[in-house]
């Protein structure tokens, strides 16, 4: 090891890149790589979102339709075949409520739960949820279980 072998640590020295607009001698003076005239050559320019150079933007060309119902209530659907699958995997035994569904990861913390009638249920379960479809309620009761609406 001697002074002629010293060099900076790996990754500590970075290339500074080209210095723009620092006089003619640098080769990057004058227009400072921005070209002549036009909005992009001006200071303070920021491209507007969706701007297409004066052409009618896509979001204004496409027709608007429909409306959003502000009173809509969104339910997280859970089908009977999913409940049967959880019974087979021994993740649920005799009662199913919001806490058990959340613990398993089927629903979220603030979700409203609706039990839907796809598939068949063989297990006798006491199911607690916000809503049931008629077919789901009938299937749960046919299996000897109970459907409790919150």
PDB file of C-alpha atoms in Angstrom:
ATOM      1  CA  UNK A   1       0.000   0.000   0.000  1.00  0.00           C
ATOM      2  CA  UNK A   2       1.373   3.403  -0.993  1.00  0.00           C
ATOM      3  CA  UNK A   3       0.001   6.831  -1.898  1.00  0.00           C
ATOM      4  CA  UNK A   4      -0.037   6.074  -5.629  1.00  0.00           C
ATOM      5  CA  UNK A   5      -2.537   3.250  -5.090  1.00  0.00           C
ATOM      6  CA  UNK A   6      -5.136   5.314  -3.176  1.00  0.00           C
ATOM      7  CA  UNK A   7      -8.550   5.680  -4.766  1.00  0.00           C
ATOM      8  CA  UNK A   8     -12.025   6.589  -3.461  1.00  0.00           C
ATOM      9  CA  UNK A   9     -14.367   3.905  -2.104  1.00  0.00           C
ATOM     10  CA  UNK A  10     -16.606   2.069  -4.569  1.00  0.00           C
ATOM     11  CA  UNK A  11     -19.768   4.082  -5.325  1.00  0.00           C
ATOM     12  CA  UNK A  12     -18.671   7.210  -3.428  1.00  0.00           C
ATOM     13  CA  UNK A  13     -17.842   9.267  -6.541  1.00  0.00           C
ATOM     14  CA  UNK A  14     -20.576   9.951  -9.084  1.00  0.00           C
ATOM     15  CA  UNK A  15     -20.402  11.618 -12.495  1.00  0.00           C
ATOM     16  CA  UNK A  16     -21.828  15.087 -12.142  1.00  0.00           C
ATOM     17  CA  UNK A  17     -23.502  15.040 -15.561  1.00  0.00           C
ATOM     18  CA  UNK A  18     -23.561  17.908 -18.075  1.00  0.00           C
ATOM     19  CA  UNK A  19     -23.691  21.488 -16.767  1.00  0.00           C
ATOM     20  CA  UNK A  20     -26.333  23.215 -18.863  1.00  0.00           C
ATOM     21  CA  UNK A  21     -26.576  26.955 -19.538  1.00  0.00           C
ATOM     22  CA  UNK A  22     -23.098  27.839 -18.257  1.00  0.00           C
ATOM     23  CA  UNK A  23     -21.772  29.760 -21.249  1.00  0.00           C
ATOM     24  CA  UNK A  24     -20.775  29.094 -24.849  1.00  0.00           C
ATOM     25  CA  UNK A  25     -17.472  27.467 -23.958  1.00  0.00           C
ATOM     26  CA  UNK A  26     -19.194  24.544 -22.305  1.00  0.00           C
ATOM     27  CA  UNK A  27     -20.920  23.568 -25.556  1.00  0.00           C
ATOM     28  CA  UNK A  28     -24.239  23.586 -23.680  1.00  0.00           C
ATOM     29  CA  UNK A  29     -24.811  27.358 -23.558  1.00  0.00           C
ATOM     30  CA  UNK A  30     -27.215  29.395 -25.690  1.00  0.00           C
ATOM     31  CA  UNK A  31     -30.490  27.505 -25.767  1.00  0.00           C
ATOM     32  CA  UNK A  32     -29.221  25.164 -23.029  1.00  0.00           C
ATOM     33  CA  UNK A  33     -30.407  22.003 -24.876  1.00  0.00           C
ATOM     34  CA  UNK A  34     -34.019  23.268 -24.958  1.00  0.00           C
ATOM     35  CA  UNK A  35     -34.158  24.141 -28.667  1.00  0.00           C
ATOM     36  CA  UNK A  36     -35.610  27.354 -30.112  1.00  0.00           C
ATOM     37  CA  UNK A  37     -38.930  28.895 -29.016  1.00  0.00           C
ATOM     38  CA  UNK A  38     -42.064  27.034 -27.998  1.00  0.00           C
ATOM     39  CA  UNK A  39     -43.549  26.428 -24.541  1.00  0.00           C
ATOM     40  CA  UNK A  40     -40.962  23.787 -23.603  1.00  0.00           C
ATOM     41  CA  UNK A  41     -38.106  26.291 -24.016  1.00  0.00           C
ATOM     42  CA  UNK A  42     -39.594  28.749 -21.494  1.00  0.00           C
ATOM     43  CA  UNK A  43     -38.820  28.875 -17.796  1.00  0.00           C
ATOM     44  CA  UNK A  44     -41.633  27.718 -15.536  1.00  0.00           C
ATOM     45  CA  UNK A  45     -42.998  25.317 -18.152  1.00  0.00           C
ATOM     46  CA  UNK A  46     -44.821  22.282 -16.808  1.00  0.00           C
ATOM     47  CA  UNK A  47     -46.701  19.924 -19.098  1.00  0.00           C
ATOM     48  CA  UNK A  48     -50.412  19.952 -18.290  1.00  0.00           C
ATOM     49  CA  UNK A  49     -51.853  16.529 -17.546  1.00  0.00           C
ATOM     50  CA  UNK A  50     -53.670  15.200 -20.607  1.00  0.00           C
ATOM     51  CA  UNK A  51     -52.467  18.066 -22.847  1.00  0.00           C
ATOM     52  CA  UNK A  52     -52.103  16.938 -26.463  1.00  0.00           C
ATOM     53  CA  UNK A  53     -50.533  20.026 -28.048  1.00  0.00           C
ATOM     54  CA  UNK A  54     -53.819  21.784 -28.734  1.00  0.00           C
ATOM     55  CA  UNK A  55     -55.583  18.737 -30.186  1.00  0.00           C
ATOM     56  CA  UNK A  56     -58.872  17.998 -28.391  1.00  0.00           C
ATOM     57  CA  UNK A  57     -57.768  15.813 -25.435  1.00  0.00           C
ATOM     58  CA  UNK A  58     -59.011  12.239 -25.094  1.00  0.00           C
ATOM     59  CA  UNK A  59     -60.934  12.922 -21.882  1.00  0.00           C
ATOM     60  CA  UNK A  60     -62.919  15.618 -23.733  1.00  0.00           C
ATOM     61  CA  UNK A  61     -63.416  13.614 -26.954  1.00  0.00           C
ATOM     62  CA  UNK A  62     -64.991  10.630 -25.190  1.00  0.00           C
ATOM     63  CA  UNK A  63     -68.704  11.092 -24.295  1.00  0.00           C
ATOM     64  CA  UNK A  64     -69.786  11.144 -20.687  1.00  0.00           C
ATOM     65  CA  UNK A  65     -72.638   8.895 -19.557  1.00  0.00           C
ATOM     66  CA  UNK A  66     -74.298   7.534 -16.431  1.00  0.00           C
ATOM     67  CA  UNK A  67     -74.068   8.776 -12.888  1.00  0.00           C
ATOM     68  CA  UNK A  68     -72.767   7.606  -9.516  1.00  0.00           C
ATOM     69  CA  UNK A  69     -75.404   6.882  -6.890  1.00  0.00           C
ATOM     70  CA  UNK A  70     -74.124   8.508  -3.682  1.00  0.00           C
ATOM     71  CA  UNK A  71     -76.381   6.283  -1.551  1.00  0.00           C
ATOM     72  CA  UNK A  72     -75.037   2.986  -2.943  1.00  0.00           C
ATOM     73  CA  UNK A  73     -74.220   0.372  -0.293  1.00  0.00           C
ATOM     74  CA  UNK A  74     -71.393  -1.991  -1.298  1.00  0.00           C
ATOM     75  CA  UNK A  75     -71.397  -5.519   0.150  1.00  0.00           C
ATOM     76  CA  UNK A  76     -68.563  -8.051   0.198  1.00  0.00           C
ATOM     77  CA  UNK A  77     -70.028 -11.267  -1.197  1.00  0.00           C
ATOM     78  CA  UNK A  78     -69.205 -14.640   0.360  1.00  0.00           C
ATOM     79  CA  UNK A  79     -70.543 -17.747  -1.415  1.00  0.00           C
ATOM     80  CA  UNK A  80     -71.684 -20.984   0.228  1.00  0.00           C
ATOM     81  CA  UNK A  81     -68.997 -22.990  -1.572  1.00  0.00           C
ATOM     82  CA  UNK A  82     -66.376 -20.758   0.082  1.00  0.00           C
ATOM     83  CA  UNK A  83     -67.907 -21.479   3.505  1.00  0.00           C
ATOM     84  CA  UNK A  84     -67.906 -25.241   2.756  1.00  0.00           C
ATOM     85  CA  UNK A  85     -64.273 -24.980   1.618  1.00  0.00           C
ATOM     86  CA  UNK A  86     -63.367 -23.310   4.953  1.00  0.00           C
ATOM     87  CA  UNK A  87     -65.226 -26.068   6.862  1.00  0.00           C
ATOM     88  CA  UNK A  88     -63.313 -28.749   4.911  1.00  0.00           C
ATOM     89  CA  UNK A  89     -60.032 -26.982   5.695  1.00  0.00           C
ATOM     90  CA  UNK A  90     -61.142 -26.917   9.371  1.00  0.00           C
ATOM     91  CA  UNK A  91     -60.753 -23.134   9.572  1.00  0.00           C
ATOM     92  CA  UNK A  92     -64.345 -22.775  10.814  1.00  0.00           C
ATOM     93  CA  UNK A  93     -66.369 -25.215  12.900  1.00  0.00           C
ATOM     94  CA  UNK A  94     -69.943 -24.340  13.868  1.00  0.00           C
ATOM     95  CA  UNK A  95     -70.315 -20.530  13.903  1.00  0.00           C
ATOM     96  CA  UNK A  96     -69.407 -18.012  11.238  1.00  0.00           C
ATOM     97  CA  UNK A  97     -69.494 -14.309  12.091  1.00  0.00           C
ATOM     98  CA  UNK A  98     -67.735 -11.158  10.912  1.00  0.00           C
ATOM     99  CA  UNK A  99     -64.786 -11.656  13.275  1.00  0.00           C
ATOM    100  CA  UNK A 100     -64.048 -15.188  12.033  1.00  0.00           C
ATOM    101  CA  UNK A 101     -64.307 -14.122   8.372  1.00  0.00           C
ATOM    102  CA  UNK A 102     -61.975 -11.189   9.045  1.00  0.00           C
ATOM    103  CA  UNK A 103     -59.483 -13.367  10.942  1.00  0.00           C
ATOM    104  CA  UNK A 104     -59.349 -15.846   8.034  1.00  0.00           C
ATOM    105  CA  UNK A 105     -58.938 -12.954   5.582  1.00  0.00           C
ATOM    106  CA  UNK A 106     -62.118 -13.463   3.553  1.00  0.00           C
ATOM    107  CA  UNK A 107     -63.437  -9.973   4.367  1.00  0.00           C
ATOM    108  CA  UNK A 108     -61.978  -6.669   5.497  1.00  0.00           C
ATOM    109  CA  UNK A 109     -62.439  -4.806   8.768  1.00  0.00           C
ATOM    110  CA  UNK A 110     -65.129  -2.379   7.579  1.00  0.00           C
ATOM    111  CA  UNK A 111     -66.845  -4.574   4.982  1.00  0.00           C
ATOM    112  CA  UNK A 112     -70.569  -5.256   4.980  1.00  0.00           C
ATOM    113  CA  UNK A 113     -70.990  -8.989   4.310  1.00  0.00           C
ATOM    114  CA  UNK A 114     -73.630 -10.624   2.120  1.00  0.00           C
ATOM    115  CA  UNK A 115     -73.899 -14.415   1.928  1.00  0.00           C
ATOM    116  CA  UNK A 116     -74.535 -15.578  -1.644  1.00  0.00           C
ATOM    117  CA  UNK A 117     -76.022 -18.880  -2.794  1.00  0.00           C
ATOM    118  CA  UNK A 118     -73.431 -20.350  -5.199  1.00  0.00           C
ATOM    119  CA  UNK A 119     -72.381 -23.925  -4.413  1.00  0.00           C
ATOM    120  CA  UNK A 120     -73.752 -26.250  -1.769  1.00  0.00           C
ATOM    121  CA  UNK A 121     -73.339 -26.324   1.987  1.00  0.00           C
ATOM    122  CA  UNK A 122     -73.226 -29.674   3.799  1.00  0.00           C
ATOM    123  CA  UNK A 123     -72.112 -28.465   7.233  1.00  0.00           C
ATOM    124  CA  UNK A 124     -74.475 -27.275   9.962  1.00  0.00           C
ATOM    125  CA  UNK A 125     -73.446 -23.639  10.569  1.00  0.00           C
ATOM    126  CA  UNK A 126     -74.758 -20.632  12.429  1.00  0.00           C
ATOM    127  CA  UNK A 127     -73.952 -17.812  10.011  1.00  0.00           C
ATOM    128  CA  UNK A 128     -74.097 -14.157  11.075  1.00  0.00           C
ATOM    129  CA  UNK A 129     -73.962 -11.513   8.324  1.00  0.00           C
ATOM    130  CA  UNK A 130     -75.523  -8.228   7.193  1.00  0.00           C
ATOM    131  CA  UNK A 131     -77.527  -9.766   4.334  1.00  0.00           C
ATOM    132  CA  UNK A 132     -78.436 -13.135   2.812  1.00  0.00           C
ATOM    133  CA  UNK A 133     -79.799 -14.036  -0.601  1.00  0.00           C
ATOM    134  CA  UNK A 134     -82.993 -16.126  -0.464  1.00  0.00           C
ATOM    135  CA  UNK A 135     -81.216 -19.181  -1.919  1.00  0.00           C
ATOM    136  CA  UNK A 136     -78.320 -18.887   0.577  1.00  0.00           C
ATOM    137  CA  UNK A 137     -80.688 -18.614   3.535  1.00  0.00           C
ATOM    138  CA  UNK A 138     -82.675 -21.642   2.320  1.00  0.00           C
ATOM    139  CA  UNK A 139     -79.489 -23.713   1.822  1.00  0.00           C
ATOM    140  CA  UNK A 140     -78.130 -22.862   5.300  1.00  0.00           C
ATOM    141  CA  UNK A 141     -81.435 -23.802   6.940  1.00  0.00           C
ATOM    142  CA  UNK A 142     -81.734 -26.965   4.807  1.00  0.00           C
ATOM    143  CA  UNK A 143     -78.318 -28.079   6.128  1.00  0.00           C
ATOM    144  CA  UNK A 144     -79.693 -27.676   9.687  1.00  0.00           C
ATOM    145  CA  UNK A 145     -77.968 -24.359  10.329  1.00  0.00           C
ATOM    146  CA  UNK A 146     -79.174 -20.875  11.204  1.00  0.00           C
ATOM    147  CA  UNK A 147     -78.928 -17.580   9.306  1.00  0.00           C
ATOM    148  CA  UNK A 148     -78.704 -14.552  11.627  1.00  0.00           C
ATOM    149  CA  UNK A 149     -79.087 -11.108  10.041  1.00  0.00           C
ATOM    150  CA  UNK A 150     -77.311  -8.218  11.769  1.00  0.00           C
TER     151      UNK A 150
END
